[in-house]
Short mmCIF file of C-alpha atoms in Angstrom, two decimals:
data_model
loop_
_atom_site.label_atom_id
_atom_site.label_comp_id
_atom_site.label_asym_id
_atom_site.label_seq_id
_atom_site.Cartn_x
_atom_site.Cartn_y
_atom_site.Cartn_z
CA MET A 24 26.08 -3.20 -14.47
CA TYR A 25 23.26 -0.81 -13.62
CA LYS A 26 21.48 1.04 -16.39
CA ILE A 27 21.54 4.34 -14.49
CA SER A 28 23.60 5.86 -11.69
CA MET A 29 21.53 8.55 -9.95
CA ILE A 30 23.73 10.98 -7.98
CA ILE A 31 22.30 13.22 -5.26
CA PRO A 32 24.40 15.63 -3.17
CA VAL A 33 22.82 16.01 0.27
CA TYR A 34 23.04 18.76 2.85
CA ASN A 35 20.58 19.40 5.69
CA ALA A 36 17.73 17.89 3.70
CA GLU A 37 15.91 15.83 6.34
CA LYS A 38 12.59 17.57 5.63
CA TYR A 39 12.40 16.43 2.00
CA LEU A 40 15.07 13.74 1.52
CA LYS A 41 12.87 10.68 2.02
CA ARG A 42 10.33 12.01 -0.45
CA THR A 43 13.08 12.53 -3.03
CA ILE A 44 14.60 9.08 -2.50
CA ASP A 45 11.22 7.33 -2.57
CA SER A 46 10.37 8.98 -5.89
CA ILE A 47 13.48 7.26 -7.28
CA ILE A 48 12.81 3.92 -5.62
CA ASN A 49 9.34 3.93 -7.21
CA GLN A 50 10.59 4.52 -10.75
CA SER A 51 8.82 2.39 -13.39
CA ILE A 52 12.15 1.32 -14.90
CA GLY A 53 12.60 -0.80 -11.76
CA PHE A 54 14.76 0.30 -8.87
CA GLU A 55 16.97 -2.74 -9.42
CA ASN A 56 18.21 -1.00 -12.58
CA ILE A 57 19.30 2.11 -10.68
CA GLU A 58 22.42 2.72 -8.61
CA LEU A 59 21.52 5.47 -6.13
CA ILE A 60 24.51 7.43 -4.82
CA LEU A 61 23.82 9.78 -1.88
CA ALA A 62 26.71 12.10 -1.02
CA ASP A 63 26.25 13.80 2.35
CA ASP A 64 28.26 17.01 2.77
CA ASN A 65 28.54 16.88 6.57
CA SER A 66 24.88 17.64 7.27
CA GLN A 67 24.04 19.03 10.69
CA ASP A 68 20.54 17.52 10.78
CA ASN A 69 19.23 13.96 10.42
CA SER A 70 20.16 13.58 6.74
CA LYS A 71 23.08 11.20 7.33
CA SER A 72 20.89 8.88 9.44
CA ILE A 73 18.28 8.83 6.66
CA ILE A 74 20.93 7.89 4.12
CA GLU A 75 22.26 5.13 6.39
CA GLU A 76 18.73 3.78 6.73
CA TYR A 77 18.39 3.33 2.97
CA VAL A 78 21.94 1.99 2.60
CA ALA A 79 21.14 -0.73 5.14
CA LYS A 80 17.92 -1.63 3.33
CA TYR A 81 19.07 -1.64 -0.32
CA ASP A 82 22.24 -3.08 -1.85
CA ASN A 83 22.10 -0.57 -4.70
CA VAL A 84 22.09 2.52 -2.45
CA ILE A 85 25.59 3.88 -1.74
CA GLY A 86 26.32 6.48 0.92
CA ILE A 87 29.24 8.88 0.77
CA TYR A 88 29.97 10.89 3.93
CA SER A 89 32.19 13.94 4.15
CA ASP A 90 33.74 14.99 7.47
CA LYS A 91 33.61 18.65 6.45
CA ASN A 92 31.15 20.87 4.61
CA HIS A 93 32.22 22.11 1.19
CA GLY A 94 29.40 24.61 0.81
CA PHE A 95 28.41 23.70 -2.74
CA PRO A 96 27.04 20.53 -4.42
CA GLY A 97 29.91 20.09 -6.86
CA PHE A 98 31.94 18.05 -4.37
CA GLY A 99 29.24 15.44 -3.83
CA ARG A 100 28.44 15.18 -7.53
CA ASN A 101 32.11 14.63 -8.39
CA LYS A 102 32.45 11.92 -5.75
CA GLY A 103 29.39 10.26 -7.25
CA ILE A 104 30.85 10.40 -10.76
CA GLU A 105 34.07 8.77 -9.53
CA ILE A 106 32.29 5.65 -8.25
CA ALA A 107 29.30 5.48 -10.62
CA SER A 108 29.06 2.10 -12.35
CA GLY A 109 25.97 2.72 -14.48
CA GLN A 110 26.02 3.08 -18.25
CA TYR A 111 24.28 6.43 -17.88
CA ILE A 112 24.34 9.12 -15.21
CA MET A 113 21.54 11.29 -13.82
CA PHE A 114 21.54 13.96 -11.13
CA SER A 115 18.94 15.22 -8.69
CA ASP A 116 18.75 17.81 -5.95
CA ASN A 117 17.98 16.51 -2.48
CA ASP A 118 14.58 18.18 -2.15
CA ASP A 119 12.93 17.62 -5.54
CA GLU A 120 10.69 14.89 -6.95
CA HIS A 121 10.55 12.78 -10.11
CA ASP A 122 7.68 11.54 -12.23
CA LYS A 123 7.56 7.76 -11.90
CA ASP A 124 8.43 7.33 -15.60
CA LEU A 125 11.29 9.84 -15.71
CA CYS A 126 14.17 7.35 -15.69
CA LEU A 127 12.43 4.96 -18.09
CA LYS A 128 11.50 7.62 -20.64
CA LEU A 129 14.93 9.27 -20.62
CA TYR A 130 16.74 5.91 -20.73
CA GLU A 131 14.66 4.57 -23.61
CA ALA A 132 15.10 7.82 -25.53
CA ILE A 133 18.89 8.02 -25.16
CA VAL A 134 19.33 4.34 -26.05
CA SER A 135 16.90 4.21 -28.99
CA GLU A 136 18.34 7.37 -30.55
CA ASP A 137 21.96 6.46 -29.68
CA ALA A 138 22.31 9.94 -28.20
CA ASP A 139 24.79 11.41 -25.73
CA ILE A 140 22.14 13.30 -23.73
CA ALA A 141 18.39 13.03 -23.26
CA SER A 142 16.37 15.88 -21.75
CA CYS A 143 12.77 16.62 -20.83
CA ASP A 144 10.72 19.54 -19.54
CA LYS A 145 10.13 20.28 -15.87
CA ILE A 146 7.60 21.66 -13.41
CA LYS A 147 8.63 24.54 -11.14
CA ARG A 148 6.69 24.52 -7.87
CA ASP A 149 6.20 27.27 -5.33
CA ASN A 150 3.60 27.97 -2.67
CA ILE A 151 1.12 29.34 -5.22
CA LYS A 152 1.00 26.86 -8.09
CA ASP A 153 2.90 24.56 -10.44
CA ILE A 154 4.55 26.25 -13.43
CA PRO A 155 5.37 24.14 -16.53
CA VAL A 156 8.79 25.07 -17.94
CA SER A 157 9.67 24.25 -21.55
CA GLU A 158 12.86 25.18 -23.33
CA LYS A 159 13.78 26.52 -26.76
CA TYR A 160 16.06 24.81 -29.23
CA VAL A 161 17.60 25.52 -32.64
CA GLY A 162 17.58 23.23 -35.66
CA GLY A 163 15.81 20.33 -33.98
CA LYS A 164 14.43 17.52 -36.14
CA LEU A 165 11.56 15.16 -35.39
CA SER A 166 12.67 11.54 -35.07
CA SER A 167 10.63 8.44 -35.99
CA ASN A 168 9.90 8.03 -32.26
CA GLY A 169 8.34 11.48 -32.04
CA ASN A 170 11.28 13.01 -30.15
CA ILE A 171 13.22 16.14 -31.04
CA ILE A 172 16.82 15.52 -32.11
CA VAL A 173 19.30 18.37 -31.63
CA SER A 174 22.74 17.58 -33.01
CA ASN A 175 26.26 18.85 -33.57
CA ASP A 176 26.63 22.65 -33.58
CA ASP A 177 22.94 23.16 -32.77
CA LEU A 178 23.59 21.62 -29.35
CA ALA A 179 25.29 24.84 -28.33
CA TYR A 180 21.94 26.64 -28.69
CA PHE A 181 19.81 24.23 -26.66
CA GLU A 182 18.53 26.53 -23.95
CA ASP A 183 18.03 24.05 -21.10
CA ILE A 184 21.40 23.86 -19.37
CA THR A 185 20.19 22.41 -16.08
CA ILE A 186 21.29 18.91 -15.10
CA TRP A 187 18.40 17.44 -13.11
CA ASN A 188 16.02 16.73 -16.01
CA LYS A 189 18.63 14.93 -18.11
CA ILE A 190 20.41 11.64 -18.56
CA PHE A 191 24.04 11.65 -19.72
CA LYS A 192 26.08 8.95 -21.40
CA LYS A 193 28.75 8.15 -18.83
CA GLU A 194 31.31 7.61 -21.58
CA ILE A 195 31.15 11.29 -22.60
CA ILE A 196 31.84 12.40 -19.04
CA ALA A 197 34.61 9.87 -18.41
CA ASP A 198 36.44 10.17 -21.74
CA ASN A 199 36.60 13.96 -21.50
CA ASN A 200 37.27 14.05 -17.74
CA ILE A 201 34.34 16.42 -17.19
CA ARG A 202 33.75 17.39 -13.58
CA PHE A 203 31.83 19.99 -11.61
CA VAL A 204 33.54 23.10 -10.29
CA GLU A 205 33.45 22.54 -6.53
CA ASN A 206 33.77 25.98 -5.00
CA MET A 207 31.07 28.03 -6.70
CA LEU A 208 27.50 28.30 -7.90
CA ALA A 209 26.45 27.76 -11.54
CA GLU A 210 28.47 24.54 -11.45
CA ASP A 211 25.62 22.78 -13.27
CA LEU A 212 25.65 25.32 -16.10
CA LEU A 213 29.42 24.99 -16.50
CA PHE A 214 29.13 21.18 -16.43
CA CYS A 215 26.42 21.21 -19.11
CA LEU A 216 28.51 23.44 -21.36
CA GLU A 217 31.41 20.99 -21.18
CA VAL A 218 29.13 18.02 -21.93
CA PHE A 219 27.29 19.80 -24.76
CA PHE A 220 30.54 20.86 -26.45
CA ASN A 221 31.79 17.24 -26.32
CA SER A 222 28.56 15.65 -27.54
CA SER A 223 27.08 15.13 -31.00
CA LYS A 224 23.42 14.35 -30.29
CA LEU A 225 20.75 15.30 -27.76
CA VAL A 226 17.23 13.88 -27.74
CA TYR A 227 14.56 16.14 -26.27
CA LEU A 228 11.24 14.84 -24.91
CA GLU A 229 9.24 17.99 -25.53
CA LYS A 230 6.18 18.52 -23.30
CA TYR A 231 7.05 15.61 -21.03
CA TYR A 232 7.31 17.21 -17.59
CA GLY A 233 9.32 14.62 -15.73
CA TYR A 234 11.13 16.61 -13.03
CA PHE A 235 9.48 18.58 -10.23
CA TRP A 236 11.65 21.46 -9.05
CA ASP A 237 10.48 22.75 -5.67
CA MET A 238 11.22 26.38 -4.84
CA HIS A 239 11.39 26.10 -1.05
CA GLU A 240 11.53 29.41 0.75
CA GLU A 241 14.32 28.25 3.07
CA SER A 242 16.43 27.22 0.09
CA LEU A 243 15.89 30.55 -1.63
CA SER A 244 16.89 32.55 1.44
CA HIS A 245 20.10 30.53 1.71
CA GLU A 246 20.95 30.88 -1.99
CA CYS A 247 20.30 34.62 -1.92
CA SER A 248 22.76 35.52 0.79
CA PRO A 249 25.30 38.20 -0.26
CA LYS A 250 28.00 35.51 -0.22
CA HIS A 251 26.12 33.37 -2.72
CA VAL A 252 25.32 36.29 -5.02
CA GLU A 253 29.00 37.27 -5.08
CA ASN A 254 29.90 33.64 -5.74
CA LEU A 255 27.54 33.46 -8.71
CA LEU A 256 29.04 36.68 -10.08
CA ASN A 257 32.53 35.21 -9.71
CA SER A 258 31.55 32.13 -11.71
CA ILE A 259 30.93 34.17 -14.86
CA PRO A 260 34.67 34.31 -15.80
CA GLU A 261 34.68 30.49 -15.58
CA MET A 262 31.99 30.43 -18.25
CA PHE A 263 34.09 32.75 -20.43
CA LYS A 264 37.07 30.37 -19.98
CA ILE A 265 35.05 27.37 -21.18
CA LEU A 266 33.82 29.29 -24.22
CA ASP A 267 37.42 30.26 -25.02
CA LYS A 268 38.52 26.63 -24.59
CA TYR A 269 36.08 25.47 -27.26
CA ASN A 270 36.42 28.55 -29.50
CA LYS A 271 32.85 29.62 -28.80
CA LYS A 272 33.37 33.07 -27.29
CA ASP A 273 30.87 34.37 -29.85
CA LEU A 274 28.19 32.65 -27.74
CA ALA A 275 29.02 34.71 -24.64
CA SER A 276 25.89 36.85 -24.77
CA PHE A 277 23.72 33.79 -25.47
CA TYR A 278 24.87 32.02 -22.31
CA PHE A 279 25.19 35.18 -20.26
CA LYS A 280 21.38 35.51 -20.23
CA PHE A 281 21.16 32.47 -17.93
CA TYR A 282 23.34 34.25 -15.40
CA LEU A 283 21.39 37.45 -15.92
CA ARG A 284 18.05 35.86 -15.06
CA ASN A 285 19.34 34.29 -11.86
CA LEU A 286 21.42 37.25 -10.76
CA LEU A 287 18.57 39.72 -11.15
CA ARG A 288 16.33 37.37 -9.16
CA PHE A 289 19.03 37.23 -6.49
CA PHE A 290 19.35 41.02 -6.51
CA ILE A 291 15.63 41.19 -5.69
CA ASP A 292 15.83 38.57 -2.93
CA VAL A 293 19.17 39.36 -1.28
CA ASN A 294 19.24 41.16 2.04
CA THR A 295 22.13 43.58 1.86
CA THR A 296 22.98 47.28 1.99
CA GLY A 297 22.29 49.61 -0.91
CA SER A 298 25.99 50.26 -1.44
CA ASN A 299 26.79 46.54 -1.55
CA LEU A 300 23.97 45.93 -4.02
CA LYS A 301 25.27 48.75 -6.19
CA SER A 302 28.72 47.16 -6.14
CA MET A 303 27.21 43.86 -7.29
CA ILE A 304 25.31 45.62 -10.08
CA LYS A 305 28.48 47.33 -11.28
CA LYS A 306 30.28 43.99 -11.40
CA LEU A 307 27.39 42.54 -13.41
CA TYR A 308 27.66 45.51 -15.78
CA SER A 309 31.37 44.85 -16.34
CA TYR A 310 30.75 41.20 -17.25
CA GLU A 311 27.82 42.12 -19.46
CA LYS A 312 30.09 44.57 -21.25
CA GLU A 313 32.58 41.76 -21.84
CA ALA A 314 29.79 39.57 -23.20
CA GLY A 315 28.91 42.28 -25.70
CA PHE A 316 25.70 43.79 -24.30
CA GLY A 317 23.72 41.44 -26.54
CA CYS A 318 21.91 39.68 -23.75
CA LYS A 319 18.13 39.45 -23.48
CA ALA A 320 16.49 37.57 -20.62
CA ASN A 321 13.43 35.38 -21.16
CA GLU A 322 11.39 37.34 -18.62
CA GLU A 323 10.34 40.93 -19.27
CA TRP A 324 10.79 41.99 -15.63
CA ALA A 325 14.48 41.11 -15.94
CA ASN A 326 14.86 43.13 -19.13
CA ILE A 327 13.34 46.17 -17.41
CA ILE A 328 15.98 46.07 -14.67
CA ASN A 329 18.73 45.29 -17.13
CA PHE A 330 17.82 48.26 -19.33
CA PHE A 331 18.84 50.61 -16.53
CA ILE A 332 21.98 48.58 -15.77
CA VAL A 333 23.36 48.57 -19.33
CA HIS A 334 22.72 52.31 -19.56
CA ARG A 335 24.52 52.80 -16.23
CA PHE A 336 21.46 54.15 -14.39
CA PHE A 337 22.41 52.06 -11.38
CA ASN A 338 20.33 53.98 -8.81
CA LEU A 339 17.21 53.61 -10.95
CA ALA A 340 17.93 49.88 -11.28
CA ILE A 341 18.11 49.63 -7.49
CA LEU A 342 14.79 51.48 -7.17
CA ILE A 343 13.09 49.04 -9.57
CA ILE A 344 14.64 46.12 -7.68
CA LYS A 345 13.24 47.43 -4.39
CA ILE A 346 9.77 47.83 -5.88
CA MET A 347 9.87 44.29 -7.26
CA LYS A 348 11.11 42.97 -3.92
CA ALA A 349 8.13 44.53 -2.13
CA SER A 350 5.74 43.05 -4.69
CA LYS A 351 7.33 39.60 -4.50
CA GLU A 352 7.06 39.49 -0.72
CA SER A 353 3.29 39.93 -1.02
CA THR A 354 1.57 36.63 -1.85
CA PHE A 355 -1.55 38.60 -2.82
CA LEU A 356 0.35 40.64 -5.42
CA ARG A 357 2.16 37.58 -6.75
CA LYS A 358 -1.19 35.89 -7.37
CA ILE A 359 -2.38 38.96 -9.27
CA PHE A 360 0.75 39.04 -11.42
CA ARG A 361 0.42 35.31 -12.17
CA SER A 362 -3.14 35.79 -13.42
CA VAL A 363 -2.35 38.53 -15.94
#
């Protein structure tokens, strides 16, 4: 049995896929301890051939090939979960990189602490510089190994609900039949909520930046299409359903802020008409109203836009969005903003 099953959904990733795979092959835990599952979602580039190349070379690399495109990574991740034979499961995107000690550090932490989840910090990369990203937590305690332990009800307040910088005990996923929603964005957030609400202990490797999240311009332009923004909006009721399922609707505003941050970024990046953008903003307002208007984003720029939204000054919100869009499209201005 492998120690870790690493699952990567793949779609049109030929530009970065080898780099991602090689960063897993070169893990210090030893690649022989990793089962690498690559799920191709009917790529239209050379991605499938790249996967087949690694499958032919390594016995522990498994290729899954779909004859149609599902549009979202949930399908590939679920197929990976179904066949994973490792004791623990990790996920990666098909264009990111991993510190060589990521698997070893997360594996040793989750085993030594007998935890259900282990998590670390990450580096966000764009064409200007690397940005370290650390998360907040509630009620964490320092273990004898120097790690932060977040347990029981405090798990619901652990603010990092991304999947790529974590290792999960497979038993938690299997016993509770937890799967990704396959037809929408924010599937990773919804998955993490399900896992967190069924777990009793998370170990957090604070200030260990083990995952490198690359913000490729081509990926951003794809994610920020009107279709994808609408899809992200439509995933918010799914979050409300999960909170209802576990009697945690009082946390709606806490989790809503993760949608808010991404949606407002999408509103800045999306290319659409003013009337369509206003319609999206009104839908966001309705969900924010349901969440209780108690949401505060981590970034001040987002709170500025949101102030006008919650007070129904939609046209002013659109004006601010347009100003921020113009500033973001200027590399010179972005460098200035980063320095202050």
